PDB file of C-alpha atoms in Angstrom:
ATOM      1  CA  MET A  94       8.316 -30.362   3.872  1.00 80.00           C
ATOM      2  CA  LEU A  95       5.038 -28.967   2.538  1.00 84.00           C
ATOM      3  CA  LEU A  96       6.068 -25.449   3.573  1.00 86.00           C
ATOM      4  CA  ILE A  97       9.373 -25.770   1.724  1.00 85.00           C
ATOM      5  CA  SER A  98       7.570 -27.003  -1.407  1.00 87.00           C
ATOM      6  CA  VAL A  99       5.238 -23.988  -1.274  1.00 89.00           C
ATOM      7  CA  LEU A 100       8.228 -21.623  -0.920  1.00 87.00           C
ATOM      8  CA  PHE A 101       9.942 -23.405  -3.839  1.00 87.00           C
ATOM      9  CA  MET A 102       6.903 -22.897  -6.093  1.00 89.00           C
ATOM     10  CA  TRP A 103       6.674 -19.221  -5.068  1.00 89.00           C
ATOM     11  CA  ASN A 104      10.305 -18.515  -5.908  1.00 88.00           C
ATOM     12  CA  VAL A 105      10.177 -20.393  -9.223  1.00 88.00           C
ATOM     13  CA  THR A 106       7.110 -18.363 -10.245  1.00 91.00           C
ATOM     14  CA  GLU A 107       8.878 -15.129  -9.329  1.00 89.00           C
ATOM     15  CA  LEU A 108      12.043 -16.128 -11.188  1.00 88.00           C
ATOM     16  CA  SER A 109      10.130 -17.034 -14.351  1.00 89.00           C
ATOM     17  CA  SER A 110       8.229 -13.746 -14.282  1.00 89.00           C
ATOM     18  CA  VAL A 111      11.523 -11.831 -14.009  1.00 87.00           C
ATOM     19  CA  PHE A 112      12.987 -13.897 -16.870  1.00 87.00           C
ATOM     20  CA  ARG A 113      10.016 -13.242 -19.152  1.00 88.00           C
ATOM     21  CA  MET A 114      10.148  -9.512 -18.449  1.00 85.00           C
ATOM     22  CA  PHE A 115      13.905  -9.514 -19.131  1.00 82.00           C
ATOM     23  CA  LYS A 116      13.449 -11.345 -22.429  1.00 82.00           C
ATOM     24  CA  LYS A 117      10.767  -8.917 -23.559  1.00 83.00           C
ATOM     25  CA  LYS A 118      12.575  -5.678 -22.696  1.00 80.00           C
ATOM     26  CA  HIS A 119      16.267  -6.489 -23.155  1.00 73.00           C
ATOM     27  CA  THR A 120      16.698  -4.306 -26.232  1.00 75.00           C
ATOM     28  CA  LEU A 121      15.921  -1.193 -24.191  1.00 77.00           C
ATOM     29  CA  PHE A 122      18.971  -1.398 -21.914  1.00 76.00           C
ATOM     30  CA  ASP A 123      22.725  -1.170 -22.383  1.00 78.00           C
ATOM     31  CA  ASP A 124      25.159  -4.000 -21.717  1.00 77.00           C
ATOM     32  CA  ARG A 125      26.291  -2.850 -18.288  1.00 81.00           C
ATOM     33  CA  PHE A 126      22.745  -2.780 -16.922  1.00 82.00           C
ATOM     34  CA  THR A 127      21.989  -6.240 -18.288  1.00 82.00           C
ATOM     35  CA  LYS A 128      25.209  -7.668 -16.848  1.00 83.00           C
ATOM     36  CA  THR A 129      24.594  -6.255 -13.365  1.00 85.00           C
ATOM     37  CA  MET A 130      20.995  -7.406 -13.188  1.00 85.00           C
ATOM     38  CA  CYS A 131      21.927 -10.870 -14.530  1.00 85.00           C
ATOM     39  CA  MET A 132      24.587 -11.152 -11.833  1.00 86.00           C
ATOM     40  CA  ALA A 133      22.226 -10.182  -9.027  1.00 87.00           C
ATOM     41  CA  ILE A 134      19.263 -12.387  -9.968  1.00 88.00           C
ATOM     42  CA  THR A 135      21.435 -15.380 -10.932  1.00 90.00           C
ATOM     43  CA  MET A 136      23.360 -15.360  -7.650  1.00 89.00           C
ATOM     44  CA  ILE A 137      20.405 -15.121  -5.278  1.00 90.00           C
ATOM     45  CA  SER A 138      17.993 -17.381  -7.155  1.00 90.00           C
ATOM     46  CA  SER A 139      20.473 -20.203  -7.725  1.00 91.00           C
ATOM     47  CA  PHE A 140      21.432 -20.009  -4.038  1.00 91.00           C
ATOM     48  CA  VAL A 141      17.830 -20.206  -2.827  1.00 91.00           C
ATOM     49  CA  LEU A 142      16.706 -22.905  -5.277  1.00 91.00           C
ATOM     50  CA  ALA A 143      19.741 -25.089  -4.517  1.00 91.00           C
ATOM     51  CA  LEU A 144      18.996 -24.734  -0.795  1.00 89.00           C
ATOM     52  CA  TYR A 145      15.398 -25.907  -1.290  1.00 90.00           C
ATOM     53  CA  ILE A 146      16.365 -28.824  -3.531  1.00 89.00           C
ATOM     54  CA  GLN A 147      18.983 -29.984  -1.050  1.00 88.00           C
ATOM     55  CA  LEU A 148      16.415 -29.838   1.753  1.00 87.00           C
ATOM     56  CA  LEU A 149      13.718 -31.609  -0.278  1.00 86.00           C
ATOM     57  CA  LEU A 150      15.870 -34.479  -1.573  1.00 83.00           C
ATOM     58  CA  PRO A 151      16.145 -37.523   0.695  1.00 78.00           C
ATOM     59  CA  ALA A 152      19.470 -37.871   2.481  1.00 72.00           C
ATOM     60  CA  ASN A 153      22.154 -40.436   1.533  1.00 73.00           C
ATOM     61  CA  GLN A 154      21.251 -40.985  -2.104  1.00 74.00           C
ATOM     62  CA  THR A 155      23.904 -41.084  -4.806  1.00 76.00           C
ATOM     63  CA  GLY A 156      22.020 -40.588  -8.072  1.00 77.00           C
ATOM     64  CA  LEU A 157      20.774 -37.033  -7.744  1.00 78.00           C
ATOM     65  CA  TYR A 158      23.336 -35.511  -5.502  1.00 80.00           C
ATOM     66  CA  LEU A 159      24.755 -33.088  -8.065  1.00 84.00           C
ATOM     67  CA  LEU A 160      21.274 -31.790  -8.926  1.00 86.00           C
ATOM     68  CA  PRO A 161      21.538 -28.418  -7.046  1.00 85.00           C
ATOM     69  CA  ILE A 162      24.736 -27.466  -8.901  1.00 88.00           C
ATOM     70  CA  VAL A 163      23.166 -28.425 -12.239  1.00 89.00           C
ATOM     71  CA  VAL A 164      20.122 -26.268 -11.452  1.00 88.00           C
ATOM     72  CA  GLY A 165      22.394 -23.302 -10.656  1.00 88.00           C
ATOM     73  CA  LEU A 166      24.362 -23.814 -13.876  1.00 89.00           C
ATOM     74  CA  PHE A 167      21.139 -24.003 -15.898  1.00 89.00           C
ATOM     75  CA  ILE A 168      19.802 -20.733 -14.420  1.00 88.00           C
ATOM     76  CA  GLY A 169      23.112 -18.987 -15.134  1.00 87.00           C
ATOM     77  CA  TRP A 170      23.173 -20.311 -18.688  1.00 87.00           C
ATOM     78  CA  LYS A 171      19.600 -19.185 -19.435  1.00 86.00           C
ATOM     79  CA  PHE A 172      20.248 -15.674 -18.113  1.00 84.00           C
ATOM     80  CA  GLY A 173      23.620 -15.484 -19.835  1.00 83.00           C
ATOM     81  CA  THR A 174      22.241 -16.160 -23.289  1.00 83.00           C
ATOM     82  CA  ILE A 175      20.098 -13.001 -23.237  1.00 77.00           C
ATOM     83  CA  ILE A 176      23.095 -11.014 -24.437  1.00 72.00           C
ATOM     84  CA  LYS A 177      26.180 -12.388 -26.128  1.00 67.00           C
ATOM     85  CA  ALA A 178      29.628 -13.684 -25.234  1.00 63.00           C
ATOM     86  CA  PRO A 179      30.985 -12.139 -21.974  1.00 70.00           C
ATOM     87  CA  ALA A 180      27.698 -12.343 -20.104  1.00 74.00           C
ATOM     88  CA  ILE A 181      27.372 -16.107 -20.489  1.00 83.00           C
ATOM     89  CA  LEU A 182      30.665 -16.662 -18.664  1.00 85.00           C
ATOM     90  CA  ASN A 183      29.536 -14.306 -15.899  1.00 85.00           C
ATOM     91  CA  GLY A 184      26.190 -16.071 -15.618  1.00 86.00           C
ATOM     92  CA  ILE A 185      27.634 -19.580 -15.516  1.00 88.00           C
ATOM     93  CA  TYR A 186      30.235 -18.590 -12.909  1.00 89.00           C
ATOM     94  CA  ASN A 187      27.757 -16.900 -10.585  1.00 88.00           C
ATOM     95  CA  GLY A 188      25.133 -19.611 -11.008  1.00 90.00           C
ATOM     96  CA  THR A 189      27.523 -22.459 -10.190  1.00 91.00           C
ATOM     97  CA  MET A 190      28.929 -20.559  -7.214  1.00 90.00           C
ATOM     98  CA  GLY A 191      25.443 -19.927  -5.846  1.00 90.00           C
ATOM     99  CA  GLY A 192      24.505 -23.576  -6.380  1.00 90.00           C
ATOM    100  CA  ILE A 193      27.534 -24.854  -4.443  1.00 91.00           C
ATOM    101  CA  MET A 194      26.925 -22.423  -1.567  1.00 89.00           C
ATOM    102  CA  GLY A 195      23.226 -23.280  -1.315  1.00 89.00           C
ATOM    103  CA  MET A 196      24.034 -26.993  -1.269  1.00 88.00           C
ATOM    104  CA  MET A 197      26.508 -26.405   1.574  1.00 88.00           C
ATOM    105  CA  LEU A 198      23.990 -24.428   3.641  1.00 88.00           C
ATOM    106  CA  GLY A 199      21.354 -27.116   3.064  1.00 87.00           C
ATOM    107  CA  ALA A 200      23.713 -29.880   4.190  1.00 87.00           C
ATOM    108  CA  VAL A 201      24.616 -27.952   7.348  1.00 86.00           C
ATOM    109  CA  LEU A 202      20.960 -27.274   8.164  1.00 85.00           C
ATOM    110  CA  GLN A 203      20.100 -30.967   7.817  1.00 84.00           C
ATOM    111  CA  ASN A 204      22.985 -32.100  10.003  1.00 82.00           C
ATOM    112  CA  PRO A 205      24.343 -29.344  12.301  1.00 79.00           C
ATOM    113  CA  ALA A 206      27.062 -31.584  13.717  1.00 78.00           C
ATOM    114  CA  LEU A 207      28.993 -31.069  10.459  1.00 76.00           C
ATOM    115  CA  CYS A 208      29.802 -27.534  11.570  1.00 74.00           C
ATOM    116  CA  ASN A 209      30.099 -28.135  15.351  1.00 74.00           C
ATOM    117  CA  ILE A 210      26.898 -26.161  15.894  1.00 74.00           C
ATOM    118  CA  PRO A 211      25.552 -27.125  19.329  1.00 74.00           C
ATOM    119  CA  ILE A 212      21.966 -28.003  18.341  1.00 71.00           C
ATOM    120  CA  GLU A 213      20.993 -31.503  19.433  1.00 70.00           C
ATOM    121  CA  SER A 214      17.239 -32.066  19.587  1.00 78.00           C
ATOM    122  CA  GLU A 215      15.165 -32.953  16.526  1.00 78.00           C
ATOM    123  CA  ALA A 216      12.583 -30.198  17.044  1.00 82.00           C
ATOM    124  CA  MET A 217      15.280 -27.511  17.214  1.00 82.00           C
ATOM    125  CA  ILE A 218      16.772 -28.711  13.928  1.00 84.00           C
ATOM    126  CA  VAL A 219      13.372 -28.603  12.184  1.00 85.00           C
ATOM    127  CA  SER A 220      12.453 -25.143  13.486  1.00 86.00           C
ATOM    128  CA  ASN A 221      15.930 -23.876  12.574  1.00 86.00           C
ATOM    129  CA  MET A 222      15.518 -25.203   9.019  1.00 86.00           C
ATOM    130  CA  TYR A 223      12.065 -23.670   8.561  1.00 89.00           C
ATOM    131  CA  SER A 224      13.034 -20.247   9.893  1.00 89.00           C
ATOM    132  CA  LEU A 225      16.110 -19.975   7.673  1.00 89.00           C
ATOM    133  CA  ALA A 226      14.130 -21.190   4.622  1.00 89.00           C
ATOM    134  CA  ILE A 227      11.425 -18.556   5.183  1.00 91.00           C
ATOM    135  CA  PHE A 228      14.111 -15.884   5.643  1.00 91.00           C
ATOM    136  CA  ALA A 229      15.818 -16.880   2.377  1.00 90.00           C
ATOM    137  CA  ALA A 230      12.478 -16.760   0.538  1.00 91.00           C
ATOM    138  CA  CYS A 231      11.837 -13.248   1.857  1.00 91.00           C
ATOM    139  CA  LEU A 232      15.301 -12.153   0.676  1.00 90.00           C
ATOM    140  CA  HIS A 233      14.608 -13.553  -2.796  1.00 90.00           C
ATOM    141  CA  ALA A 234      11.286 -11.713  -2.937  1.00 91.00           C
ATOM    142  CA  LEU A 235      12.984  -8.465  -1.869  1.00 90.00           C
ATOM    143  CA  ILE A 236      15.731  -8.654  -4.490  1.00 90.00           C
ATOM    144  CA  SER A 237      13.391  -9.600  -7.339  1.00 88.00           C
ATOM    145  CA  GLN A 238      11.121  -6.730  -6.300  1.00 89.00           C
ATOM    146  CA  PHE A 239      14.088  -4.343  -6.628  1.00 88.00           C
ATOM    147  CA  ILE A 240      14.936  -5.771 -10.060  1.00 87.00           C
ATOM    148  CA  ARG A 241      11.356  -5.518 -11.317  1.00 87.00           C
ATOM    149  CA  TYR A 242      11.245  -1.936 -10.058  1.00 88.00           C
ATOM    150  CA  SER A 243      14.388  -1.130 -12.025  1.00 84.00           C
ATOM    151  CA  PHE A 244      12.744  -2.236 -15.296  1.00 81.00           C
ATOM    152  CA  ARG A 245       9.968   0.260 -14.807  1.00 78.00           C
ATOM    153  CA  VAL A 246      12.119   3.375 -14.479  1.00 65.00           C
TER     154      VAL A 246
ATOM    155  CA  MET B 200      39.058 -11.937  28.545  1.00 62.00           C
ATOM    156  CA  ALA B 201      38.888 -13.228  25.001  1.00 76.00           C
ATOM    157  CA  LYS B 202      35.250 -12.157  24.697  1.00 81.00           C
ATOM    158  CA  ILE B 203      36.086  -8.565  25.665  1.00 87.00           C
ATOM    159  CA  THR B 204      38.859  -8.523  23.042  1.00 85.00           C
ATOM    160  CA  ILE B 205      36.436  -9.731  20.379  1.00 84.00           C
ATOM    161  CA  LEU B 206      33.885  -7.069  21.316  1.00 87.00           C
ATOM    162  CA  LEU B 207      36.590  -4.380  21.183  1.00 89.00           C
ATOM    163  CA  ILE B 208      37.677  -5.541  17.717  1.00 87.00           C
ATOM    164  CA  LEU B 209      34.042  -5.414  16.561  1.00 86.00           C
ATOM    165  CA  TYR B 210      33.700  -1.852  17.892  1.00 90.00           C
ATOM    166  CA  VAL B 211      36.868  -0.756  16.083  1.00 90.00           C
ATOM    167  CA  ASP B 212      35.564  -2.289  12.835  1.00 89.00           C
ATOM    168  CA  VAL B 213      32.262  -0.428  13.138  1.00 90.00           C
ATOM    169  CA  CYS B 214      34.171   2.834  13.685  1.00 93.00           C
ATOM    170  CA  ILE B 215      36.398   2.178  10.649  1.00 91.00           C
ATOM    171  CA  ALA B 216      33.367   1.501   8.436  1.00 90.00           C
ATOM    172  CA  LEU B 217      31.534   4.631   9.615  1.00 92.00           C
ATOM    173  CA  GLY B 218      34.614   6.806   9.098  1.00 93.00           C
ATOM    174  CA  PHE B 219      35.136   5.385   5.618  1.00 90.00           C
ATOM    175  CA  TYR B 220      31.483   6.065   4.771  1.00 91.00           C
ATOM    176  CA  SER B 221      31.716   9.710   5.836  1.00 92.00           C
ATOM    177  CA  TYR B 222      34.985  10.071   3.887  1.00 91.00           C
ATOM    178  CA  LEU B 223      33.306   8.661   0.758  1.00 89.00           C
ATOM    179  CA  ARG B 224      30.356  11.031   1.115  1.00 89.00           C
ATOM    180  CA  ARG B 225      32.752  13.956   0.802  1.00 90.00           C
ATOM    181  CA  VAL B 226      34.695  12.701  -2.234  1.00 87.00           C
ATOM    182  CA  LYS B 227      31.929  10.916  -4.158  1.00 82.00           C
ATOM    183  CA  LYS B 228      31.982  13.489  -6.951  1.00 85.00           C
ATOM    184  CA  ILE B 229      35.354  12.264  -8.262  1.00 85.00           C
ATOM    185  CA  ILE B 230      34.579   8.524  -8.207  1.00 84.00           C
ATOM    186  CA  GLY B 231      33.323   6.872 -11.374  1.00 83.00           C
ATOM    187  CA  PHE B 232      30.717   4.120 -11.493  1.00 81.00           C
ATOM    188  CA  GLN B 233      33.252   1.331 -12.101  1.00 85.00           C
ATOM    189  CA  LEU B 234      35.173   2.056  -8.899  1.00 88.00           C
ATOM    190  CA  GLY B 235      31.884   2.693  -7.084  1.00 88.00           C
ATOM    191  CA  MET B 236      30.598  -0.770  -7.895  1.00 88.00           C
ATOM    192  CA  ASN B 237      33.800  -2.355  -6.601  1.00 89.00           C
ATOM    193  CA  ILE B 238      33.697  -0.266  -3.422  1.00 90.00           C
ATOM    194  CA  SER B 239      30.118  -1.267  -2.617  1.00 91.00           C
ATOM    195  CA  ILE B 240      30.809  -4.976  -3.287  1.00 91.00           C
ATOM    196  CA  VAL B 241      33.968  -5.000  -1.134  1.00 91.00           C
ATOM    197  CA  MET B 242      32.494  -3.070   1.781  1.00 90.00           C
ATOM    198  CA  GLY B 243      29.241  -5.069   1.937  1.00 90.00           C
ATOM    199  CA  GLY B 244      31.059  -8.390   1.745  1.00 91.00           C
ATOM    200  CA  MET B 245      33.772  -7.490   4.246  1.00 91.00           C
ATOM    201  CA  THR B 246      31.290  -6.119   6.794  1.00 91.00           C
ATOM    202  CA  ALA B 247      29.187  -9.287   6.576  1.00 92.00           C
ATOM    203  CA  LEU B 248      32.271 -11.543   6.837  1.00 92.00           C
ATOM    204  CA  LEU B 249      33.824  -9.765   9.830  1.00 91.00           C
ATOM    205  CA  SER B 250      30.581  -9.421  11.786  1.00 91.00           C
ATOM    206  CA  GLY B 251      29.614 -13.049  11.130  1.00 91.00           C
ATOM    207  CA  ILE B 252      32.945 -14.458  12.314  1.00 90.00           C
ATOM    208  CA  LEU B 253      33.225 -12.219  15.383  1.00 90.00           C
ATOM    209  CA  LEU B 254      29.606 -12.672  16.524  1.00 90.00           C
ATOM    210  CA  ILE B 255      29.596 -16.458  16.158  1.00 88.00           C
ATOM    211  CA  GLN B 256      32.882 -16.647  18.086  1.00 87.00           C
ATOM    212  CA  ASN B 257      31.373 -14.596  20.879  1.00 87.00           C
ATOM    213  CA  TYR B 258      27.907 -16.197  21.131  1.00 86.00           C
ATOM    214  CA  PRO B 259      28.208 -19.779  19.782  1.00 82.00           C
ATOM    215  CA  PHE B 260      24.716 -20.919  20.831  1.00 83.00           C
ATOM    216  CA  HIS B 261      22.586 -18.642  18.623  1.00 84.00           C
ATOM    217  CA  PHE B 262      23.274 -19.777  15.047  1.00 85.00           C
ATOM    218  CA  THR B 263      19.949 -18.820  13.439  1.00 87.00           C
ATOM    219  CA  LEU B 264      19.670 -15.395  15.054  1.00 90.00           C
ATOM    220  CA  ILE B 265      23.263 -14.533  14.159  1.00 90.00           C
ATOM    221  CA  THR B 266      22.713 -15.584  10.545  1.00 90.00           C
ATOM    222  CA  VAL B 267      19.681 -13.299  10.288  1.00 92.00           C
ATOM    223  CA  ILE B 268      21.496 -10.362  11.940  1.00 92.00           C
ATOM    224  CA  THR B 269      24.597 -10.768   9.771  1.00 92.00           C
ATOM    225  CA  THR B 270      22.565 -10.945   6.571  1.00 92.00           C
ATOM    226  CA  LEU B 271      20.624  -7.801   7.441  1.00 92.00           C
ATOM    227  CA  LEU B 272      23.877  -6.034   8.353  1.00 91.00           C
ATOM    228  CA  GLY B 273      25.549  -6.948   5.051  1.00 91.00           C
ATOM    229  CA  LEU B 274      22.418  -5.956   3.126  1.00 91.00           C
ATOM    230  CA  THR B 275      22.192  -2.509   4.720  1.00 92.00           C
ATOM    231  CA  THR B 276      25.918  -1.805   4.419  1.00 91.00           C
ATOM    232  CA  GLY B 277      26.067  -2.777   0.747  1.00 91.00           C
ATOM    233  CA  ALA B 278      22.923  -0.778   0.045  1.00 91.00           C
ATOM    234  CA  LEU B 279      24.208   2.337   1.858  1.00 91.00           C
ATOM    235  CA  PHE B 280      27.565   2.278   0.094  1.00 90.00           C
ATOM    236  CA  GLY B 281      25.845   1.622  -3.215  1.00 89.00           C
ATOM    237  CA  LEU B 282      23.310   4.433  -2.812  1.00 89.00           C
ATOM    238  CA  LEU B 283      26.185   6.933  -2.923  1.00 88.00           C
ATOM    239  CA  PHE B 284      26.615   6.233  -6.643  1.00 86.00           C
ATOM    240  CA  ASP B 285      23.658   4.878  -8.661  1.00 86.00           C
ATOM    241  CA  TYR B 286      20.990   2.166  -8.831  1.00 86.00           C
ATOM    242  CA  GLN B 287      23.113  -0.651 -10.265  1.00 87.00           C
ATOM    243  CA  THR B 288      25.810  -0.317  -7.610  1.00 89.00           C
ATOM    244  CA  PHE B 289      22.981  -0.424  -5.060  1.00 90.00           C
ATOM    245  CA  VAL B 290      21.644  -3.733  -6.390  1.00 90.00           C
ATOM    246  CA  SER B 291      25.053  -5.399  -6.712  1.00 90.00           C
ATOM    247  CA  GLY B 292      26.249  -4.343  -3.248  1.00 90.00           C
ATOM    248  CA  LEU B 293      22.991  -5.564  -1.687  1.00 90.00           C
ATOM    249  CA  THR B 294      23.169  -8.981  -3.368  1.00 91.00           C
ATOM    250  CA  ASN B 295      26.805  -9.545  -2.449  1.00 91.00           C
ATOM    251  CA  GLY B 296      26.145  -8.580   1.163  1.00 91.00           C
ATOM    252  CA  VAL B 297      23.268 -11.080   1.341  1.00 91.00           C
ATOM    253  CA  ILE B 298      25.302 -13.989  -0.056  1.00 91.00           C
ATOM    254  CA  VAL B 299      28.373 -13.425   2.127  1.00 91.00           C
ATOM    255  CA  GLY B 300      26.205 -12.797   5.181  1.00 91.00           C
ATOM    256  CA  LEU B 301      24.400 -16.127   4.767  1.00 90.00           C
ATOM    257  CA  MET B 302      27.756 -17.920   4.497  1.00 89.00           C
ATOM    258  CA  SER B 303      29.959 -16.270   7.126  1.00 90.00           C
ATOM    259  CA  PRO B 304      28.603 -17.798  10.418  1.00 89.00           C
ATOM    260  CA  MET B 305      29.382 -21.231   8.954  1.00 88.00           C
ATOM    261  CA  ILE B 306      33.013 -20.238   8.448  1.00 87.00           C
ATOM    262  CA  GLY B 307      33.144 -18.946  12.004  1.00 86.00           C
ATOM    263  CA  THR B 308      32.022 -22.239  13.507  1.00 86.00           C
ATOM    264  CA  VAL B 309      34.551 -24.503  11.773  1.00 86.00           C
ATOM    265  CA  ILE B 310      37.841 -22.591  12.223  1.00 85.00           C
ATOM    266  CA  GLU B 311      40.453 -24.221  14.442  1.00 83.00           C
ATOM    267  CA  MET B 312      42.756 -21.364  15.515  1.00 85.00           C
ATOM    268  CA  PRO B 313      40.385 -18.420  16.037  1.00 84.00           C
ATOM    269  CA  SER B 314      42.848 -15.672  16.955  1.00 85.00           C
ATOM    270  CA  LEU B 315      45.133 -16.325  13.976  1.00 90.00           C
ATOM    271  CA  PHE B 316      42.190 -16.421  11.588  1.00 89.00           C
ATOM    272  CA  ILE B 317      40.707 -13.198  12.983  1.00 89.00           C
ATOM    273  CA  TRP B 318      44.016 -11.351  12.556  1.00 90.00           C
ATOM    274  CA  PHE B 319      44.361 -12.715   9.008  1.00 92.00           C
ATOM    275  CA  VAL B 320      40.892 -11.473   8.040  1.00 91.00           C
ATOM    276  CA  HIS B 321      41.663  -8.072   9.508  1.00 91.00           C
ATOM    277  CA  ALA B 322      44.908  -7.854   7.545  1.00 93.00           C
ATOM    278  CA  PHE B 323      42.868  -8.639   4.423  1.00 92.00           C
ATOM    279  CA  PHE B 324      40.370  -5.898   5.335  1.00 92.00           C
ATOM    280  CA  VAL B 325      43.135  -3.307   5.805  1.00 93.00           C
ATOM    281  CA  LEU B 326      44.690  -4.348   2.492  1.00 94.00           C
ATOM    282  CA  CYS B 327      41.343  -3.804   0.738  1.00 92.00           C
ATOM    283  CA  LEU B 328      41.014  -0.354   2.337  1.00 91.00           C
ATOM    284  CA  ILE B 329      44.546   0.641   1.252  1.00 93.00           C
ATOM    285  CA  THR B 330      43.803  -0.478  -2.320  1.00 92.00           C
ATOM    286  CA  ILE B 331      40.594   1.567  -2.381  1.00 90.00           C
ATOM    287  CA  PHE B 332      42.401   4.661  -1.050  1.00 90.00           C
ATOM    288  CA  VAL B 333      45.112   4.379  -3.706  1.00 92.00           C
ATOM    289  CA  SER B 334      42.496   4.009  -6.450  1.00 90.00           C
ATOM    290  CA  ILE B 335      40.586   7.058  -5.187  1.00 89.00           C
ATOM    291  CA  LYS B 336      43.778   9.144  -5.134  1.00 88.00           C
ATOM    292  CA  ARG B 337      44.606   8.138  -8.696  1.00 86.00           C
ATOM    293  CA  SER B 338      41.150   8.747 -10.176  1.00 76.00           C
TER     294      SER B 338
END
């Protein structure tokens, strides 16, 4: 669990740095560029953060079980309000979709019998979870690197 | 027998994607950025979906490895189709390939009638290709 918390902090730091850069430079770009970049960063970051939250929350609780979707919706809303009306719909749609998908992947990784995946032993489940979480964090780093590179040129 | 059929279908899909890529390289001068973005999103997503379903049907005991392979495949396909046009189509094709590639092995494990579902997804793929061809001819 400590490893997943460290990955969570890393991705939140990266996401906030991208958001601050976006906020500072958004008058330089046209609407199409802003819409595309909002779509890309909203989709991948809400997916990855919802996956981590679903893995970090204890199983079988009822109070917080919609939290990953709410986090995805919040990310989409924040990125959508950078420019006006059509982008906020785009952001909310992509953020909620990413949140639902990340929650589903997290639930399957915690309990592989949901999907008929033939993994039985406890150690296999844990190593499976850690390897996919590290892979998702690397993908998030790659995509935010591409987006930060696109602000420079 | 069924495994050989699945491998043959996978080979035919790879050939279709490569042929479509070389066709697009020749006609990319007449395609605008709007159609280019849609082409890169559709091709990255469909490649990730087809390869995820076919590979998990063929090797059902390697879930993690197949997820990694499918995601990298969708990422490279979306990026290659997007690099034909400009930087924004590159980023959107790459992201869509990643998301669909992370999801598709899960779909492959839960389906109940595999052959029917595989033919349905291929009919969908051919329909997407026909739509793209018609749009290229009209532009």
